[in-house]
Amino acid sequence: MNDLNTLKRVLLLYTDRYYLVRQVYPFGLDILAHHLRRCGYEVHVEYPFLPDADLEINLREILERTDPDLIGLGFRNLDTCMACETSGDLQGEGYRTFHFLSWFKKIVDIIREVRPDVPLVAGGGAFTMSPLTMLKNLDLGYGIIGEGEEPFQKFLESYPDTEKLSRVPNLVFLSGGEYRYNPRQKYVFPTERRAEREPKFHYAYHTSGLPVQIKRGCKQHCSYCVEPMLEGPRFVFRKTQEIIDELQDICAKYDDVERIFFVDTEFNIPNLSYPSNLVKSIISSGLSDHFRFASQFLPRPFDFAFARSLSDAGFSIILTCDSFSDQVLAQNGCSYRREHILQVLQMAEDFGIDCTVSLVFGLPGETRETLDETLGYMMRYPAGPLRRYEYTIGGRIYPGTPLSRFAVTRAKAEDLYGEQSEGFIAPYYYCSPDAPFRLKSYIDKAIPFAQVFENRFDSADHTRLAIAYLADQDKWSEASALFTRSELWVKGAVYDYFFKKLLKAGEKREAIFISERFLAGIQESREREEYRDQIGIIQYYLGFLKG
């Protein structure tokens, strides 16, 4: 076991296997790593599901290379929250989803086998939702709930002194055969600007947008939502000028980043004063000429002037609506009604704002009538070039939420799907007036732009991500070798990104090599016509490089 104050090398593992389907940047671990590095620690942020398809191969290589004194496990989600995953690995009567707990256990088991003496500390959103159950299920002794920067630092300074650990804020730990909770401290944003992001996850913010945080906290009471528990009900704001400074630093450092995603719970709460000033500052500073911006919004508060500013700044909005039925909205604690949703949709249309409407079908209060009501308004405001719909079917029941209390005390058994486990750690859904898949079938027949739930772990897509992951670490020869032996569509999907990475790094020879290999593969293929546009691009690039 390590002696006091000898935990110098820290490994932070991003354990979200769903990154292989939807690349969400590990922003929480990124923030934690930055803080610890400033305090003098050697920190590695790693992803154990890439580049090899075998988790154990990757994890053993990571442990050998980083030789950590302590390992932090970032548990982002227990599952996807979605009950209609057609390729999900866990199913029951009327539902199917992805559940990640077994993968968490595999990671812990491999670490225990390879590095049995290294202490493990759990954290992240999934852990904060149900810390005691997570520690029990994974047989872990330590975890940190909520924001982890200072608590993790204090843990490193205190371990293994039990008396000192008892004073580490946010810590949940096993002591004397019982788990103890230390009080959660109030969060304060650091004043230092930081434009840097973890380079090995560049592909994630290249495709989904680079994350920037402007505040923490949520006082909404939506029945199913865990954000007030994860972030706390107290709002903590960053200074507007600090955000502008960070964006300007990003502009200078990352010339290939085009999109910024503000990772707030909802951008426009608790009122419009703060976000309006920020958007105006973005415009006046000229940042709207460099980036497109996106974030999540509620339909209220929202007004004409705010919509115009969002349009001028180049914002896309993800509008949390849940339902077009006032009956459903009221029963689920939403602070807005249909009239507010319709007003925002109209303003978005008038100002040409790209808008994604987010809905949840099957929440408490949902009936055939309310379902038809929502579907009718979706048809009245149909999907188009600047409007799309994303929805889940059934409300995932998490501990500490109004929905969990409703499910335990008032819900009918026939509206509950899945397993009511300790800490609600297993997928468990409320869905009325029918099972999730039957509601999905009904919705599919009612609207021509129904959502397709075809998320799956595809081996070829894993290869695409592996090439990008290797390229992001400047492992050019490994990435090129994998690119060369990949299927043609994989080459097509990752070629432009890989080529530009090589060119920016001055790897001209490798850039020519992968271009010629890709072009030869297309010319030998029967699918040549499908790649006509890419043929022109490749030939242009080669002409530029050889000219």
Coordinates of C-alpha atoms in Angstrom, one line a residue:
M1 CA 0.0 0.0 0.0
N2 CA 1.2 3.6 -0.8
D3 CA 2.6 5.6 2.1
L4 CA 1.3 9.1 2.9
N5 CA 1.6 11.7 0.2
T6 CA 3.1 9.4 -2.4
L7 CA 0.1 9.3 -4.8
K8 CA 1.7 11.3 -7.7
R9 CA 0.6 9.6 -10.9
V10 CA -3.1 9.6 -11.4
L11 CA -5.0 7.7 -14.1
L12 CA -8.6 8.9 -14.9
L13 CA -10.6 6.4 -16.9
Y14 CA -13.5 7.4 -19.0
T15 CA -15.7 4.3 -18.7
D16 CA -18.6 5.3 -21.0
R17 CA -18.8 2.5 -23.5
Y18 CA -21.5 4.5 -25.3
Y19 CA -18.8 6.8 -26.6
L20 CA -18.4 4.2 -29.3
V21 CA -21.9 5.1 -30.5
R22 CA -22.2 8.8 -29.6
Q23 CA -18.9 10.7 -29.0
V24 CA -19.5 12.8 -25.9
Y25 CA -16.4 14.5 -24.7
P26 CA -15.3 13.6 -21.1
F27 CA -15.6 17.2 -19.9
G28 CA -15.8 16.3 -16.2
L29 CA -12.6 14.3 -16.2
D30 CA -11.0 17.0 -18.3
I31 CA -11.8 19.6 -15.6
L32 CA -10.5 17.3 -12.9
A33 CA -7.3 16.5 -14.7
H34 CA -6.6 20.2 -15.4
H35 CA -7.0 21.0 -11.7
L36 CA -4.8 18.2 -10.5
R37 CA -2.0 19.0 -13.0
R38 CA -2.0 22.6 -11.7
C39 CA -1.4 21.1 -8.3
G40 CA 1.6 19.2 -9.5
Y41 CA 0.2 15.8 -10.2
E42 CA 1.0 13.7 -13.3
V43 CA -2.5 12.9 -14.8
H44 CA -3.5 10.7 -17.7
V45 CA -7.1 10.6 -19.0
E46 CA -7.6 7.4 -20.9
Y47 CA -10.4 5.5 -22.7
P48 CA -10.3 1.7 -22.3
F49 CA -12.5 0.8 -25.2
L50 CA -10.1 2.1 -27.9
P51 CA -8.2 1.5 -30.1
D52 CA -8.5 -2.3 -29.8
A53 CA -11.9 -4.0 -29.8
D54 CA -10.8 -6.0 -26.7
L55 CA -11.3 -4.0 -23.5
E56 CA -8.7 -6.0 -21.6
I57 CA -6.0 -5.5 -24.2
N58 CA -6.5 -1.7 -24.1
L59 CA -6.7 -1.6 -20.3
R60 CA -3.6 -3.7 -19.7
E61 CA -1.7 -1.4 -22.1
I62 CA -2.9 1.7 -20.3
L63 CA -2.0 0.4 -16.8
E64 CA 1.5 -0.7 -18.0
R65 CA 2.1 2.6 -19.8
T66 CA 0.8 5.0 -17.1
D67 CA 1.9 3.0 -14.0
P68 CA -0.7 4.8 -11.8
D69 CA -0.5 5.4 -8.0
L70 CA -4.3 5.9 -8.0
I71 CA -7.1 5.4 -10.4
G72 CA -10.2 7.5 -10.8
L73 CA -13.2 5.9 -12.5
G74 CA -15.5 8.3 -14.3
F75 CA -19.0 6.8 -14.5
R76 CA -21.1 9.0 -16.7
N77 CA -24.3 7.0 -17.3
L78 CA -25.7 3.7 -16.0
D79 CA -27.6 3.3 -19.2
T80 CA -28.9 5.4 -22.2
C81 CA -32.2 6.4 -20.5
M82 CA -33.9 5.1 -23.6
A83 CA -36.4 2.1 -23.5
C84 CA -36.6 1.4 -27.2
E85 CA -33.0 0.7 -28.2
T86 CA -33.5 -1.9 -30.9
S87 CA -29.9 -3.2 -30.5
G88 CA -29.8 -2.9 -26.7
D89 CA -28.1 -5.5 -24.6
L90 CA -30.8 -5.7 -21.9
Q91 CA -34.4 -6.3 -22.6
G92 CA -37.6 -7.1 -20.8
E93 CA -41.3 -7.2 -21.5
G94 CA -42.0 -4.1 -23.8
Y95 CA -38.6 -2.5 -23.6
R96 CA -34.9 -2.8 -24.5
T97 CA -31.9 -0.7 -23.6
F98 CA -28.2 -0.6 -23.0
H99 CA -27.0 -1.2 -19.5
F100 CA -23.3 -0.5 -18.6
L101 CA -22.9 -1.8 -15.1
S102 CA -21.5 -5.1 -16.3
W103 CA -18.8 -3.2 -18.3
F104 CA -18.0 -1.2 -15.1
K105 CA -17.5 -4.5 -13.3
K106 CA -15.2 -5.8 -16.1
I107 CA -13.0 -2.7 -15.8
V108 CA -12.8 -3.0 -12.0
D109 CA -12.0 -6.7 -12.2
I110 CA -9.2 -6.2 -14.8
I111 CA -7.6 -3.4 -12.7
R112 CA -7.8 -5.5 -9.6
E113 CA -6.1 -8.4 -11.3
V114 CA -3.3 -6.3 -12.9
R115 CA -2.8 -3.6 -10.2
P116 CA -4.4 -5.0 -7.0
D117 CA -2.7 -2.5 -4.7
V118 CA -3.7 0.7 -6.5
P119 CA -6.6 2.5 -4.8
L120 CA -9.8 3.1 -6.9
V121 CA -12.0 6.2 -6.5
A122 CA -15.4 6.4 -8.2
G123 CA -17.1 9.6 -9.5
G124 CA -19.2 11.0 -12.2
G125 CA -22.9 11.5 -12.8
A126 CA -23.9 7.9 -12.6
F127 CA -22.1 7.5 -9.3
T128 CA -23.5 10.7 -7.8
M129 CA -27.1 9.5 -8.5
S130 CA -26.7 6.3 -6.5
P131 CA -23.3 6.3 -4.7
L132 CA -23.9 3.7 -2.1
T133 CA -25.4 1.1 -4.5
M134 CA -22.6 1.7 -7.0
L135 CA -19.9 1.2 -4.3
K136 CA -21.6 -2.0 -3.1
N137 CA -22.1 -3.4 -6.7
L138 CA -18.5 -2.7 -7.7
D139 CA -17.0 -3.6 -4.4
L140 CA -15.3 -0.2 -4.1
G141 CA -14.2 1.6 -1.0
Y142 CA -14.2 5.2 -2.2
G143 CA -16.2 7.6 -4.3
I144 CA -16.7 11.3 -4.7
I145 CA -20.1 12.8 -5.4
G146 CA -20.7 16.0 -7.4
E147 CA -17.8 18.3 -8.4
G148 CA -14.5 16.5 -7.8
E149 CA -11.7 19.0 -8.2
E150 CA -10.9 19.9 -4.6
P151 CA -12.3 16.8 -3.0
F152 CA -10.1 14.6 -5.3
Q153 CA -7.0 16.7 -4.5
K154 CA -7.7 16.4 -0.8
F155 CA -8.2 12.7 -1.1
L156 CA -4.7 12.4 -2.7
E157 CA -3.3 14.4 0.1
S158 CA -5.1 12.4 2.8
Y159 CA -4.9 8.8 1.7
P160 CA -4.7 6.4 3.5
D161 CA -5.1 8.3 6.8
T162 CA -8.6 7.5 7.9
E163 CA -8.8 10.6 10.1
K164 CA -7.9 12.9 7.3
L165 CA -10.2 11.1 4.9
S166 CA -13.1 11.7 7.2
R167 CA -12.7 15.4 6.5
V168 CA -12.5 15.2 2.7
P169 CA -15.7 16.9 1.3
N170 CA -18.0 15.0 -1.0
L171 CA -16.4 11.7 -0.1
V172 CA -18.3 8.5 0.3
F173 CA -16.2 5.8 1.8
L174 CA -16.1 2.4 3.6
S175 CA -15.0 2.7 7.3
G176 CA -15.4 0.0 9.9
G177 CA -17.6 -2.1 7.6
E178 CA -20.0 0.8 7.0
Y179 CA -20.2 3.5 4.4
R180 CA -20.0 7.1 5.5
Y181 CA -21.0 10.3 3.7
N182 CA -19.0 13.5 4.1
P183 CA -20.8 16.7 3.6
R184 CA -20.9 18.1 0.1
Q185 CA -19.1 21.5 -0.2
K186 CA -20.3 24.5 -2.1
Y187 CA -18.8 24.8 -5.5
V188 CA -16.9 27.9 -6.7
F189 CA -15.6 28.3 -10.3
P190 CA -11.8 28.8 -10.6
T191 CA -10.9 32.2 -12.0
E192 CA -8.2 30.8 -14.4
R193 CA -9.0 30.7 -18.0
R194 CA -8.5 27.4 -19.8
A195 CA -8.7 26.7 -23.5
E196 CA -6.9 23.4 -23.4
R197 CA -8.8 20.1 -23.9
E198 CA -7.6 16.5 -23.8
P199 CA -6.0 16.0 -27.2
K200 CA -6.9 12.3 -27.5
F201 CA -10.6 13.2 -27.6
H202 CA -10.2 15.8 -30.3
Y203 CA -12.5 13.8 -32.6
A204 CA -15.3 14.2 -30.1
Y205 CA -15.3 17.9 -30.0
H206 CA -14.6 18.1 -33.7
T207 CA -17.8 16.2 -34.4
S208 CA -20.0 17.3 -31.5
G209 CA -18.7 20.7 -30.5
L210 CA -16.1 21.8 -28.0
P211 CA -17.7 22.0 -24.5
V212 CA -17.6 25.2 -22.4
Q213 CA -19.3 25.7 -19.1
I214 CA -20.9 29.0 -18.0
K215 CA -22.8 28.0 -14.8
R216 CA -23.9 25.2 -12.5
G217 CA -27.1 24.5 -10.7
C218 CA -30.8 23.9 -11.5
K219 CA -34.0 24.7 -9.5
Q220 CA -36.4 23.1 -11.9
H221 CA -38.7 20.3 -10.6
C222 CA -39.1 18.1 -13.7
S223 CA -40.3 14.7 -12.6
Y224 CA -37.6 12.5 -14.2
C225 CA -34.6 14.8 -14.1
V226 CA -31.5 14.2 -11.9
E227 CA -29.7 17.5 -12.7
P228 CA -30.8 19.4 -9.5
M229 CA -29.2 16.5 -7.6
L230 CA -26.1 16.3 -9.7
E231 CA -25.4 20.1 -9.8
G232 CA -27.4 21.3 -6.8
P233 CA -30.2 23.8 -6.6
R234 CA -27.8 26.8 -6.0
F235 CA -26.8 28.7 -9.2
V236 CA -23.1 29.4 -9.5
F237 CA -22.2 31.7 -12.4
R238 CA -18.9 32.4 -14.1
K239 CA -18.1 36.0 -14.9
T240 CA -19.1 36.8 -18.5
Q241 CA -15.7 38.2 -19.3
E242 CA -14.0 35.0 -18.2
I243 CA -16.1 33.1 -20.7
I244 CA -15.3 35.5 -23.5
D245 CA -11.6 35.3 -22.7
E246 CA -11.8 31.5 -22.8
L247 CA -13.6 31.5 -26.1
Q248 CA -11.0 33.9 -27.5
D249 CA -8.2 31.6 -26.3
I250 CA -10.0 28.6 -28.0
C251 CA -10.2 30.6 -31.2
A252 CA -6.5 31.2 -31.1
K253 CA -5.5 27.7 -30.1
Y254 CA -8.0 25.6 -32.1
D255 CA -8.3 26.9 -35.6
D256 CA -10.3 23.8 -36.7
V257 CA -13.0 24.1 -34.0
E258 CA -16.2 25.5 -35.5
R259 CA -18.8 24.7 -32.9
I260 CA -19.0 25.5 -29.2
F261 CA -21.5 23.6 -27.0
F262 CA -22.4 25.3 -23.7
V263 CA -22.9 22.4 -21.3
D264 CA -25.4 24.1 -19.0
T265 CA -28.4 22.1 -17.7
E266 CA -30.5 24.8 -19.5
F267 CA -28.9 27.9 -21.0
N268 CA -31.7 30.3 -20.2
I269 CA -32.4 29.7 -16.6
P270 CA -33.1 31.1 -14.0
N271 CA -33.8 34.3 -16.1
L272 CA -32.7 36.0 -19.2
S273 CA -30.4 38.6 -17.7
Y274 CA -27.2 36.6 -17.6
P275 CA -27.5 34.6 -20.8
S276 CA -28.6 37.7 -22.7
N277 CA -25.5 39.6 -21.6
L278 CA -23.3 36.7 -22.6
V279 CA -24.8 36.4 -26.0
K280 CA -24.5 40.1 -26.6
S281 CA -20.8 39.9 -25.5
I282 CA -20.2 37.1 -27.9
I283 CA -21.6 39.2 -30.8
S284 CA -19.7 42.4 -29.8
S285 CA -16.4 40.5 -29.4
G286 CA -16.7 39.1 -32.9
L287 CA -16.7 35.5 -31.7
S288 CA -19.9 34.8 -33.6
D289 CA -17.8 35.2 -36.8
H290 CA -15.6 32.3 -35.7
F291 CA -18.0 29.8 -34.1
R292 CA -21.5 28.3 -34.2
F293 CA -23.0 27.9 -30.7
A294 CA -25.5 25.4 -29.2
S295 CA -27.0 24.6 -25.9
Q296 CA -30.1 23.3 -24.2
F297 CA -33.0 25.7 -23.5
L298 CA -36.3 25.7 -21.8
P299 CA -39.4 27.3 -23.5
R300 CA -39.6 29.7 -20.6
P301 CA -38.1 32.3 -20.1
F302 CA -37.7 33.3 -23.7
D303 CA -38.6 36.5 -25.5
F304 CA -38.4 38.2 -28.9
A305 CA -35.2 40.2 -28.1
F306 CA -33.4 37.1 -26.8
A307 CA -34.4 35.1 -29.9
R308 CA -33.0 37.8 -32.1
S309 CA -29.7 37.9 -30.2
L310 CA -29.4 34.1 -30.5
S311 CA -30.0 34.3 -34.2
D312 CA -27.4 37.1 -34.6
A313 CA -24.8 35.0 -32.6
G314 CA -25.4 31.9 -34.7
F315 CA -27.0 29.7 -32.0
S316 CA -28.7 26.4 -32.4
I317 CA -31.1 25.5 -29.7
I318 CA -32.1 22.1 -28.1
L319 CA -35.5 22.9 -26.7
T320 CA -36.6 20.8 -23.8
C321 CA -40.3 20.4 -24.2
D322 CA -41.3 17.0 -22.9
S323 CA -44.9 17.2 -24.2
F324 CA -47.4 19.5 -26.0
S325 CA -50.0 18.5 -23.4
D326 CA -50.5 20.9 -20.5
Q327 CA -51.9 18.0 -18.5
V328 CA -48.7 16.1 -18.8
L329 CA -46.5 19.2 -18.3
A330 CA -48.3 20.1 -15.1
Q331 CA -48.3 16.6 -13.6
N332 CA -44.5 16.4 -14.3
G333 CA -43.5 19.6 -12.6
C334 CA -42.6 21.5 -15.8
S335 CA -42.3 25.3 -15.4
Y336 CA -43.7 26.0 -18.8
R337 CA -46.8 25.2 -20.9
R338 CA -47.7 24.5 -24.5
E339 CA -48.2 28.2 -25.2
H340 CA -44.6 28.9 -24.3
I341 CA -43.3 26.0 -26.5
L342 CA -45.3 27.3 -29.5
Q343 CA -44.1 30.9 -29.0
V344 CA -40.5 29.7 -29.1
L345 CA -41.0 27.5 -32.1
Q346 CA -42.5 30.5 -33.9
M347 CA -39.7 32.8 -32.9
A348 CA -37.1 30.2 -34.0
E349 CA -38.9 29.9 -37.4
D350 CA -39.1 33.7 -37.8
F351 CA -35.4 34.2 -37.0
G352 CA -34.1 31.1 -38.8
I353 CA -32.8 29.5 -35.7
D354 CA -31.9 25.8 -35.9
C355 CA -34.1 24.0 -33.4
T356 CA -34.1 20.5 -32.0
V357 CA -37.3 19.8 -30.1
S358 CA -36.8 17.3 -27.2
L359 CA -39.8 15.2 -26.0
V360 CA -40.5 12.4 -23.6
F361 CA -43.5 10.2 -24.4
G362 CA -45.2 8.1 -21.7
L363 CA -44.6 10.2 -18.6
P364 CA -47.2 10.3 -15.7
G365 CA -50.5 11.8 -17.0
E366 CA -49.9 10.5 -20.6
T367 CA -53.0 9.1 -22.1
R368 CA -54.1 8.3 -25.7
E369 CA -55.6 11.7 -25.8
T370 CA -52.5 13.6 -24.6
L371 CA -50.4 11.4 -26.9
D372 CA -52.5 12.4 -29.9
E373 CA -52.4 16.0 -28.8
T374 CA -48.6 16.0 -28.9
L375 CA -48.5 14.2 -32.2
G376 CA -51.0 16.7 -33.7
Y377 CA -48.8 19.6 -32.8
M378 CA -45.7 17.9 -34.1
M379 CA -47.5 17.6 -37.5
R380 CA -48.6 21.3 -37.2
Y381 CA -44.9 22.2 -36.7
P382 CA -43.3 19.5 -38.7
A383 CA -39.6 18.6 -39.0
G384 CA -37.8 20.5 -41.7
P385 CA -34.4 21.9 -42.6
L386 CA -34.3 24.0 -39.4
R387 CA -36.5 21.9 -37.1
R388 CA -36.1 18.3 -35.9
Y389 CA -37.6 16.2 -33.2
E390 CA -35.7 13.9 -30.7
Y391 CA -37.6 12.0 -28.2
T392 CA -37.4 9.2 -25.7
I393 CA -40.3 6.8 -24.8
G394 CA -40.9 6.1 -21.2
G395 CA -39.4 8.0 -18.3
R396 CA -36.2 6.4 -16.8
I397 CA -36.8 6.2 -13.0
Y398 CA -33.7 7.5 -11.0
P399 CA -33.4 7.7 -7.2
G400 CA -34.3 11.0 -5.5
T401 CA -36.5 12.3 -8.4
P402 CA -40.3 13.0 -8.2
L403 CA -40.8 10.2 -10.7
S404 CA -39.2 7.7 -8.3
R405 CA -41.5 8.7 -5.5
F406 CA -44.4 8.5 -7.8
A407 CA -43.4 5.1 -9.0
V408 CA -43.1 3.7 -5.5
T409 CA -46.2 5.2 -4.0
R410 CA -48.8 5.9 -6.8
A411 CA -48.0 4.3 -10.1
K412 CA -49.9 1.3 -11.4
A413 CA -47.9 -1.9 -11.8
E414 CA -48.8 -2.2 -15.4
D415 CA -47.1 1.2 -16.2
L416 CA -43.8 0.1 -14.8
Y417 CA -41.2 -1.8 -16.8
G418 CA -37.9 -3.2 -15.7
E419 CA -36.5 -3.9 -12.3
Q420 CA -37.0 -1.9 -9.1
S421 CA -33.5 -2.4 -7.8
E422 CA -31.7 -0.9 -4.8
G423 CA -30.8 2.6 -5.7
F424 CA -32.6 2.2 -9.0
I425 CA -29.4 1.0 -10.5
A426 CA -31.0 -1.3 -13.0
P427 CA -33.1 0.2 -15.9
Y428 CA -36.6 0.9 -14.6
Y429 CA -39.2 2.9 -16.6
Y430 CA -42.6 4.5 -16.1
C431 CA -44.5 4.4 -19.4
S432 CA -48.2 5.0 -20.0
P433 CA -50.7 4.3 -21.5
D434 CA -48.8 1.3 -23.0
A435 CA -45.4 -0.4 -23.1
P436 CA -42.5 1.6 -24.7
F437 CA -42.2 -0.5 -27.9
R438 CA -46.0 -0.4 -28.4
L439 CA -46.0 3.4 -28.0
K440 CA -43.1 3.6 -30.4
S441 CA -45.1 1.6 -33.0
Y442 CA -48.1 4.0 -32.5
I443 CA -45.9 7.0 -33.0
D444 CA -44.1 5.6 -36.0
K445 CA -47.5 5.2 -37.8
A446 CA -48.6 8.7 -36.8
I447 CA -45.8 10.9 -38.1
P448 CA -43.7 10.7 -41.2
F449 CA -40.5 11.9 -39.4
A450 CA -40.5 9.3 -36.6
Q451 CA -37.2 8.9 -34.8
V452 CA -35.1 5.8 -35.6
F453 CA -33.6 4.0 -32.6
E454 CA -30.8 2.1 -34.3
N455 CA -27.9 2.8 -32.0
R456 CA -25.5 -0.2 -32.0
F457 CA -21.9 -1.1 -31.4
D458 CA -20.6 -1.8 -34.9
S459 CA -17.2 -3.3 -35.5
A460 CA -16.5 -1.2 -38.6
D461 CA -17.5 2.0 -36.8
H462 CA -15.3 1.0 -34.0
T463 CA -12.4 0.9 -36.5
R464 CA -13.3 4.4 -37.7
L465 CA -13.1 5.7 -34.1
A466 CA -9.9 3.8 -33.5
I467 CA -8.2 5.5 -36.5
A468 CA -9.3 8.9 -35.2
Y469 CA -8.2 8.0 -31.6
L470 CA -4.8 6.9 -32.8
A471 CA -4.4 10.0 -34.9
D472 CA -5.4 12.3 -32.0
Q473 CA -2.4 10.8 -30.2
D474 CA 0.0 11.4 -33.1
K475 CA 0.4 7.6 -33.6
W476 CA 0.6 8.1 -37.3
S477 CA 2.0 4.7 -38.4
E478 CA -0.5 2.7 -36.3
A479 CA -3.4 4.9 -37.6
S480 CA -2.2 4.6 -41.2
A481 CA -1.9 0.8 -41.0
L482 CA -5.4 0.5 -39.6
F483 CA -6.7 2.9 -42.2
T484 CA -5.1 0.8 -45.0
R485 CA -6.7 -2.5 -44.0
S486 CA -10.2 -1.0 -43.2
E487 CA -13.4 -1.3 -45.2
L488 CA -13.9 1.3 -47.9
W489 CA -16.8 3.1 -46.1
V490 CA -14.6 3.4 -43.0
K491 CA -11.9 5.1 -45.1
G492 CA -14.6 7.4 -46.5
A493 CA -15.9 8.3 -43.1
V494 CA -12.6 9.2 -41.5
Y495 CA -10.4 10.2 -44.4
D496 CA -10.9 14.0 -44.3
Y497 CA -10.4 14.2 -40.6
F498 CA -7.3 11.9 -40.7
F499 CA -5.8 13.7 -43.7
K500 CA -6.1 17.1 -42.1
K501 CA -4.6 15.9 -38.9
L502 CA -1.6 14.5 -40.8
L503 CA -1.2 17.7 -42.8
K504 CA -1.3 19.9 -39.7
A505 CA 1.3 17.8 -38.1
G506 CA 3.6 18.1 -41.1
E507 CA 3.2 14.4 -42.0
K508 CA 3.1 14.9 -45.7
R509 CA 4.4 11.5 -46.6
E510 CA 1.7 9.7 -44.6
A511 CA -1.0 12.1 -46.0
I512 CA 0.1 11.1 -49.5
F513 CA 0.2 7.4 -48.6
I514 CA -3.3 7.2 -47.1
S515 CA -4.7 9.3 -50.0
E516 CA -3.2 7.0 -52.7
R517 CA -4.4 3.9 -50.8
F518 CA -7.9 5.2 -50.5
L519 CA -8.1 6.3 -54.1
A520 CA -6.8 2.9 -55.3
G521 CA -9.5 1.2 -53.2
I522 CA -12.2 3.2 -54.7
Q523 CA -11.0 2.6 -58.2
E524 CA -10.9 -1.2 -57.6
S525 CA -14.4 -1.2 -56.1
R526 CA -17.8 -1.8 -57.8
E527 CA -19.1 1.1 -55.6
R528 CA -16.9 3.7 -57.4
E529 CA -19.9 5.9 -58.4
E530 CA -20.8 6.3 -54.7
Y531 CA -17.4 7.9 -54.1
R532 CA -17.4 10.3 -57.1
D533 CA -17.2 13.4 -54.9
Q534 CA -14.5 12.0 -52.7
I535 CA -12.4 11.0 -55.7
G536 CA -12.3 14.7 -56.8
I537 CA -11.3 15.7 -53.3
I538 CA -8.6 13.1 -53.0
Q539 CA -7.2 14.1 -56.4
Y540 CA -7.2 17.7 -55.4
Y541 CA -5.3 17.0 -52.2
L542 CA -2.8 14.9 -54.0
G543 CA -2.3 17.5 -56.7
F544 CA -1.7 20.1 -53.9
L545 CA 0.8 17.9 -52.1
K546 CA 2.7 16.8 -55.1
G547 CA 2.6 20.0 -57.0

